Short mmCIF file of C-alpha atoms and ligand atoms in Angstrom, two decimals:
data_model
loop_
_atom_site.label_atom_id
_atom_site.label_comp_id
_atom_site.label_asym_id
_atom_site.label_seq_id
_atom_site.Cartn_x
_atom_site.Cartn_y
_atom_site.Cartn_z
CA MET A 226 -4.38 -124.23 -34.81
CA THR A 227 -2.65 -121.12 -33.55
CA GLN A 228 -3.00 -122.18 -29.92
CA PRO A 229 0.48 -121.86 -28.29
CA PRO A 230 2.23 -124.99 -27.13
CA SER A 231 1.52 -123.97 -23.50
CA PRO A 232 -0.21 -120.92 -22.07
CA LEU A 233 2.08 -118.24 -20.95
CA ASP A 234 2.42 -118.24 -17.11
CA LYS A 235 1.57 -114.79 -15.95
CA ALA A 236 4.17 -114.53 -13.12
CA ALA A 237 6.85 -115.90 -15.33
CA ALA A 238 5.90 -113.62 -18.11
CA LYS A 239 5.98 -110.58 -15.84
CA ALA A 240 9.43 -111.46 -14.51
CA LYS A 241 10.79 -111.99 -18.14
CA TYR A 242 8.90 -109.39 -20.09
CA GLY A 243 8.39 -106.71 -17.38
CA PRO A 244 8.44 -104.57 -15.48
CA TRP A 245 7.73 -102.29 -18.52
CA ALA A 246 6.57 -103.08 -22.01
CA VAL A 247 6.54 -100.61 -24.84
CA ILE A 248 3.85 -100.91 -27.64
CA ALA A 249 4.27 -98.90 -30.87
CA GLY A 250 0.73 -98.63 -32.26
CA ALA A 251 -1.19 -99.36 -29.02
CA SER A 252 -4.55 -97.54 -29.42
CA ASP A 253 -6.63 -100.13 -31.29
CA GLY A 254 -6.62 -103.59 -32.96
CA THR A 255 -3.84 -105.91 -32.15
CA GLY A 256 -1.94 -103.11 -30.33
CA GLU A 257 -4.82 -102.61 -27.88
CA GLY A 258 -5.02 -106.43 -27.51
CA PHE A 259 -1.40 -106.55 -26.54
CA ALA A 260 -1.89 -103.72 -24.03
CA ARG A 261 -4.92 -105.55 -22.42
CA GLU A 262 -3.06 -108.89 -22.18
CA LEU A 263 0.13 -107.39 -20.66
CA ALA A 264 -1.70 -105.15 -18.28
CA ALA A 265 -3.44 -108.24 -16.97
CA MET A 266 -0.17 -109.81 -16.24
CA GLY A 267 0.75 -106.78 -14.16
CA ILE A 268 3.26 -105.34 -16.67
CA ASN A 269 3.53 -101.52 -16.74
CA LEU A 270 2.98 -100.01 -20.33
CA VAL A 271 4.44 -97.33 -22.63
CA LEU A 272 1.51 -96.73 -25.07
CA SER A 273 2.60 -95.04 -28.29
CA SER A 274 0.66 -93.97 -31.37
CA ARG A 275 -0.65 -90.78 -32.85
CA ARG A 276 -3.95 -90.30 -30.90
CA ARG A 277 -3.24 -89.10 -27.37
CA GLN A 278 -6.76 -89.20 -26.09
CA VAL A 279 -7.41 -92.79 -27.05
CA LEU A 280 -4.07 -93.75 -25.49
CA GLU A 281 -4.86 -91.82 -22.29
CA ALA A 282 -8.27 -93.42 -21.98
CA LEU A 283 -6.83 -97.00 -22.46
CA GLY A 284 -3.97 -96.34 -20.07
CA ALA A 285 -6.30 -95.01 -17.35
CA GLU A 286 -8.72 -97.92 -17.76
CA LEU A 287 -5.90 -100.60 -17.58
CA ALA A 288 -4.27 -98.77 -14.58
CA SER A 289 -7.51 -98.76 -12.76
CA ALA A 290 -8.32 -102.46 -13.57
CA HIS A 291 -4.93 -103.94 -12.97
CA GLY A 292 -2.97 -101.48 -10.84
CA ILE A 293 -0.25 -100.93 -13.48
CA GLU A 294 1.62 -97.79 -14.27
CA TYR A 295 1.45 -96.33 -17.89
CA ARG A 296 2.90 -93.55 -19.88
CA VAL A 297 1.57 -92.20 -23.12
CA HIS A 298 3.82 -91.27 -25.96
CA VAL A 299 2.41 -89.55 -29.01
CA GLN A 300 4.41 -90.32 -32.11
CA ASP A 301 3.85 -90.76 -35.87
CA LEU A 302 5.97 -93.74 -36.88
CA MET A 303 6.27 -92.50 -40.48
CA VAL A 304 8.55 -89.65 -39.48
CA PRO A 305 12.35 -90.20 -39.55
CA GLY A 306 13.65 -90.49 -36.03
CA ALA A 307 10.54 -91.95 -34.62
CA GLY A 308 12.33 -95.03 -33.45
CA GLN A 309 14.74 -92.98 -31.41
CA ALA A 310 11.94 -90.88 -30.03
CA ILE A 311 10.31 -94.03 -28.64
CA LEU A 312 13.60 -95.16 -27.22
CA ASP A 313 13.96 -91.67 -25.55
CA ALA A 314 10.41 -91.84 -24.12
CA ALA A 315 11.40 -95.11 -22.30
CA ALA A 316 14.98 -94.19 -21.47
CA ASP A 317 14.54 -94.28 -17.79
CA LEU A 318 12.47 -97.45 -17.67
CA ASP A 319 13.46 -101.17 -17.33
CA VAL A 320 11.93 -102.44 -20.55
CA GLY A 321 11.48 -106.15 -20.85
CA LEU A 322 9.32 -106.25 -24.03
CA TYR A 323 9.08 -104.14 -27.14
CA VAL A 324 6.12 -104.70 -29.50
CA SER A 325 6.28 -103.17 -33.00
CA ASN A 326 2.60 -103.35 -33.87
CA ALA A 327 1.74 -100.48 -36.29
CA GLY A 328 2.65 -101.18 -39.80
CA ALA A 329 -0.45 -101.44 -42.14
CA ASP A 330 -0.84 -99.81 -45.55
CA ALA A 331 -3.80 -98.43 -47.35
CA VAL A 332 -5.06 -101.15 -49.63
CA GLY A 333 -4.34 -101.52 -53.27
CA ARG A 334 -2.19 -98.68 -54.58
CA GLY A 335 -0.01 -99.32 -57.52
CA PHE A 336 3.74 -98.59 -57.00
CA LEU A 337 3.88 -95.92 -59.70
CA ASP A 338 0.44 -94.43 -58.77
CA GLU A 339 1.85 -92.78 -55.58
CA GLU A 340 4.56 -90.23 -54.82
CA VAL A 341 7.78 -92.02 -54.07
CA GLU A 342 7.74 -90.14 -50.62
CA ARG A 343 4.84 -92.29 -49.64
CA TRP A 344 7.03 -95.49 -50.05
CA HIS A 345 9.88 -93.83 -48.19
CA CYS A 346 7.36 -93.33 -45.27
CA MET A 347 6.49 -97.00 -45.38
CA VAL A 348 10.14 -97.95 -45.22
CA THR A 349 10.62 -95.52 -42.36
CA MET A 350 7.85 -97.16 -40.36
CA ASN A 351 8.45 -100.83 -41.20
CA VAL A 352 12.17 -100.93 -41.66
CA THR A 353 14.22 -98.07 -40.28
CA ASN A 354 12.16 -97.54 -37.04
CA VAL A 355 11.94 -101.38 -36.45
CA VAL A 356 15.75 -101.58 -36.81
CA GLU A 357 16.32 -98.51 -34.44
CA THR A 358 13.90 -99.76 -31.73
CA CYS A 359 15.05 -103.42 -31.83
CA TYR A 360 18.61 -102.30 -31.65
CA GLY A 361 17.95 -99.84 -28.73
CA PHE A 362 15.68 -102.09 -26.72
CA GLY A 363 17.72 -105.19 -27.53
CA ARG A 364 20.91 -103.47 -26.32
CA LYS A 365 19.10 -102.57 -23.05
CA MET A 366 17.71 -106.09 -22.54
CA LEU A 367 21.27 -107.54 -23.18
CA ALA A 368 22.69 -105.20 -20.60
CA ARG A 369 20.17 -105.94 -17.89
CA GLY A 370 21.03 -109.63 -18.11
CA ASN A 371 17.69 -111.30 -17.43
CA GLY A 372 16.38 -111.48 -21.02
CA GLY A 373 13.23 -110.04 -22.53
CA GLY A 374 11.40 -110.15 -25.73
CA LEU A 375 11.00 -108.40 -29.15
CA LEU A 376 7.59 -109.02 -30.91
CA ILE A 377 7.18 -107.72 -34.31
CA MET A 378 3.77 -107.65 -36.22
CA SER A 379 4.41 -108.61 -39.83
CA SER A 380 1.90 -110.13 -42.27
CA GLY A 381 1.23 -113.26 -44.37
CA SER A 382 2.18 -111.01 -47.25
CA ALA A 383 5.76 -111.48 -46.12
CA MET A 384 5.68 -114.90 -47.76
CA GLY A 385 5.79 -113.42 -51.31
CA GLY A 386 5.23 -110.22 -53.30
CA ILE A 387 1.71 -109.05 -53.88
CA PRO A 388 0.80 -106.70 -56.84
CA PHE A 389 -0.55 -103.38 -55.55
CA LEU A 390 0.87 -104.16 -52.12
CA SER A 391 4.45 -104.30 -53.46
CA MET A 392 6.10 -102.03 -50.94
CA TYR A 393 3.85 -103.31 -48.03
CA SER A 394 4.66 -106.99 -48.65
CA SER A 395 8.49 -106.09 -49.10
CA THR A 396 8.68 -104.31 -45.83
CA LYS A 397 6.90 -107.14 -44.15
CA ALA A 398 9.31 -109.68 -45.67
CA PHE A 399 12.12 -107.59 -44.33
CA GLU A 400 10.68 -107.83 -40.80
CA SER A 401 10.27 -111.63 -40.95
CA ASN A 402 13.80 -112.25 -42.27
CA PHE A 403 15.25 -109.76 -39.83
CA CYS A 404 13.39 -111.51 -36.94
CA GLU A 405 14.50 -114.99 -37.96
CA GLY A 406 18.16 -113.92 -37.88
CA LEU A 407 17.74 -111.92 -34.66
CA TRP A 408 15.97 -114.88 -32.96
CA GLY A 409 19.10 -117.04 -33.53
CA GLU A 410 21.42 -114.32 -32.35
CA LEU A 411 19.57 -113.32 -29.26
CA LYS A 412 18.31 -116.77 -28.10
CA PRO A 413 21.49 -117.55 -26.16
CA HIS A 414 20.97 -114.25 -24.14
CA GLY A 415 17.36 -115.13 -23.13
CA ILE A 416 15.81 -112.50 -25.44
CA ASP A 417 12.78 -114.06 -27.27
CA VAL A 418 12.10 -112.77 -30.79
CA LEU A 419 8.76 -113.37 -32.55
CA CYS A 420 7.63 -112.26 -35.83
CA VAL A 421 3.89 -112.60 -36.40
CA LEU A 422 2.84 -113.24 -40.06
CA ALA A 423 -0.56 -111.94 -39.31
CA PRO A 424 -3.72 -113.08 -41.15
CA LEU A 425 -6.63 -111.01 -42.33
CA MET A 426 -7.94 -109.35 -39.22
CA ASP A 427 -11.06 -107.33 -38.57
CA THR A 428 -9.21 -104.20 -37.16
CA PRO A 429 -10.42 -100.65 -37.26
CA CYS A 430 -7.61 -99.85 -39.62
CA PHE A 431 -8.51 -102.61 -41.96
CA ARG A 432 -12.20 -101.59 -42.00
CA ARG A 433 -11.28 -97.99 -42.82
CA ASN A 434 -8.90 -99.07 -45.67
CA THR A 435 -11.34 -101.34 -47.28
CA GLU A 436 -14.58 -99.26 -46.88
CA GLY A 437 -15.91 -98.28 -50.27
CA THR A 438 -13.48 -100.38 -52.12
CA GLY A 439 -14.25 -103.52 -54.03
CA PHE A 440 -12.55 -105.61 -51.46
CA LEU A 441 -14.77 -108.44 -50.43
CA MET A 442 -14.48 -109.27 -46.82
CA ASP A 443 -16.57 -112.03 -45.30
CA ALA A 444 -16.46 -111.06 -41.59
CA THR A 445 -16.35 -114.67 -40.56
CA ALA A 446 -13.16 -115.16 -42.58
CA ALA A 447 -11.18 -112.50 -40.61
CA PHE A 448 -9.46 -113.22 -37.41
CA ASP A 449 -10.34 -111.33 -34.25
CA PRO A 450 -7.34 -109.13 -33.55
CA PHE A 451 -7.49 -109.65 -29.73
CA ASP A 452 -7.21 -113.45 -30.34
CA VAL A 453 -4.09 -112.87 -32.51
CA SER A 454 -2.54 -110.66 -29.78
CA ARG A 455 -3.20 -113.35 -27.15
CA ASP A 456 -1.79 -116.14 -29.33
CA ALA A 457 1.16 -114.09 -30.23
CA LEU A 458 2.19 -113.50 -26.56
CA GLY A 459 1.79 -117.26 -26.00
CA TRP A 460 4.07 -118.01 -28.95
CA LEU A 461 6.70 -115.33 -27.91
CA PRO A 462 9.02 -117.89 -26.21
CA HIS A 463 8.61 -120.29 -29.33
CA GLY A 464 9.85 -118.08 -32.19
CA PRO A 465 10.98 -117.14 -34.62
CA LEU A 466 7.71 -117.06 -36.77
CA LEU A 467 4.04 -117.38 -35.82
CA MET A 468 2.09 -118.22 -39.13
CA TYR A 469 -1.64 -118.32 -39.77
CA PRO A 470 -3.76 -119.81 -42.48
CA ASN A 471 -5.40 -117.32 -44.87
CA LEU A 472 -8.89 -117.87 -43.35
CA VAL A 473 -10.32 -118.70 -39.95
CA GLY A 474 -10.37 -122.54 -39.71
CA GLY A 475 -7.79 -122.98 -42.45
CA GLU A 476 -4.80 -125.25 -42.62
CA ASP A 477 -2.51 -126.00 -39.73
CA MET A 478 0.54 -123.95 -40.23
CA ARG A 479 2.73 -125.50 -37.53
CA PRO A 480 4.62 -127.83 -39.93
CA GLU A 481 5.68 -124.77 -41.98
CA MET A 482 6.65 -122.94 -38.84
CA ALA A 483 8.81 -125.87 -37.78
CA GLU A 484 10.39 -126.05 -41.24
CA ARG A 485 11.25 -122.31 -41.19
CA ARG A 486 12.69 -122.65 -37.70
CA ALA A 487 14.72 -125.66 -38.76
CA ARG A 488 16.19 -123.66 -41.61
CA VAL A 489 17.25 -120.88 -39.23
CA GLU A 490 18.81 -123.29 -36.77
CA GLY A 491 20.58 -125.09 -39.69
CA SER A 492 22.12 -121.78 -40.74
CA MET A 493 23.41 -120.87 -37.24
CA ALA A 494 26.78 -122.43 -37.97
CA LEU A 495 27.19 -120.58 -41.33
CA GLY A 496 26.24 -117.28 -39.60
CA ASN A 497 28.53 -117.95 -36.64
CA SER A 498 31.48 -118.84 -39.01
CA PHE A 499 31.73 -115.03 -39.86
CA ASN A 500 32.66 -114.41 -36.19
CA GLU A 501 35.36 -117.19 -36.03
CA PRO A 502 38.98 -116.66 -36.97
CA ALA A 503 39.94 -118.32 -40.22
CA ALA A 504 41.35 -121.82 -40.05
CA THR A 505 45.10 -121.80 -40.57
N1 NAP B 632 -5.55 -105.96 -40.32
C1 NAP B 632 -5.06 -106.96 -41.05
O1 NAP B 632 -5.90 -107.58 -41.81
C2 NAP B 632 -3.56 -107.25 -41.03
C3 NAP B 632 -3.17 -108.37 -41.88
C4 NAP B 632 -1.92 -108.73 -41.76
C5 NAP B 632 -0.95 -107.96 -41.10
N2 NAP B 632 -1.38 -106.93 -40.30
C6 NAP B 632 -0.38 -106.29 -39.44
O2 NAP B 632 -0.93 -106.14 -38.26
C7 NAP B 632 -0.44 -104.91 -37.56
C8 NAP B 632 -1.70 -104.15 -37.09
O3 NAP B 632 -2.55 -103.90 -38.14
P1 NAP B 632 -3.91 -102.98 -38.07
O4 NAP B 632 -4.78 -103.46 -39.12
O5 NAP B 632 -4.29 -102.96 -36.65
O6 NAP B 632 -3.47 -101.49 -38.52
P2 NAP B 632 -2.22 -100.61 -38.08
O7 NAP B 632 -2.61 -99.24 -38.62
O8 NAP B 632 -0.95 -101.21 -38.55
O9 NAP B 632 -2.22 -100.52 -36.55
C9 NAP B 632 -3.09 -99.82 -35.77
C10 NAP B 632 -2.42 -99.17 -34.59
O10 NAP B 632 -1.19 -98.50 -35.11
C11 NAP B 632 -1.27 -97.10 -34.84
N3 NAP B 632 -0.79 -96.44 -36.00
C12 NAP B 632 -1.06 -96.67 -37.39
N4 NAP B 632 -0.35 -95.76 -38.13
C13 NAP B 632 0.64 -95.19 -37.33
C14 NAP B 632 1.66 -94.28 -37.51
N5 NAP B 632 1.90 -93.74 -38.69
N6 NAP B 632 2.35 -93.78 -36.45
C15 NAP B 632 2.06 -94.35 -35.16
N7 NAP B 632 1.14 -95.17 -34.97
C16 NAP B 632 0.36 -95.53 -36.01
C17 NAP B 632 -2.78 -96.85 -34.66
O11 NAP B 632 -2.94 -95.75 -33.76
P3 NAP B 632 -3.14 -94.16 -34.14
O12 NAP B 632 -4.18 -94.12 -35.14
O13 NAP B 632 -3.57 -93.60 -32.74
O14 NAP B 632 -1.75 -93.79 -34.49
C18 NAP B 632 -3.28 -98.12 -34.07
O15 NAP B 632 -2.85 -98.11 -32.61
C19 NAP B 632 0.34 -104.15 -38.68
O16 NAP B 632 1.66 -104.37 -38.49
C20 NAP B 632 -0.25 -104.74 -39.98
O17 NAP B 632 0.73 -104.69 -40.98
C21 NAP B 632 -2.74 -106.56 -40.34
#
């Protein structure tokens, strides 16, 4: 059910989302999936995350397979200023797509069971740096005049608060509301915005976070992260949200996606009225 309305044409995608794409959290899971899909379209990549060696190996493999250029940028997104550092790392490049991928949390910690600094780190990664990077790359795409894309990996938990994931689900809700608004604002400029309300995915991070816990994961219930990356790129021109059922083979979420989109479209006039002079 998550099949995009039409497959992304590779040449058209390269023209719109290239010549460079930047992926924050590119070394594994959906981030690696985005890198593989984009490289196959001939789009050059800035690969950012904390593990240089993994990024270097991925970049070298993709450059050799697809003849693309790549740049590795080592950055911890939980550090203040990380968003600006990513912008600086791509300052001299013509960036047509920014992917905010990293953003998971260790599973199941109560709000009061952690130091408050930990929650500040989560806000830094999933709110402050998302704002900084979307602002910076969005301005660059606006200036270049031929559009582009902003793709933000959120979570199904954005739909409502979850005990013991209170801060995680809250930051993910920020991402989805933010993207719905941005989608309406940037659409007239040819900049596509998509927020992925990702389902349970069998990623290395998810495996690490749930190992040894009481979390019961039926491997067949979790989505393949590479499938999700592929779907997300296909849906990029059809934002603002890509929603998934809780489990593989679950209900069709397209009616709900259409409803959310209609609500955003319906509120365009309200939002725009702030920019219009008062009627006399
Ligand atoms: N897995 C799921 O079931 C699930 C469900 C719903 C939503 N999501 C969302 O999907 C996205 C991907 O999730 P994921 O499970 O693959 O885990 P993730 O940890 O969010 O993403 C993994 C990627 O992000 C990088 N990364 C992680 N923490 C980082 C940090 N502090 N600074 C810089 N890079 C960092 C990792 O590389 P390095 O280790 O090299 O830094 C790796 O490349 C996230 O936004 C998550 O919220 C996941």
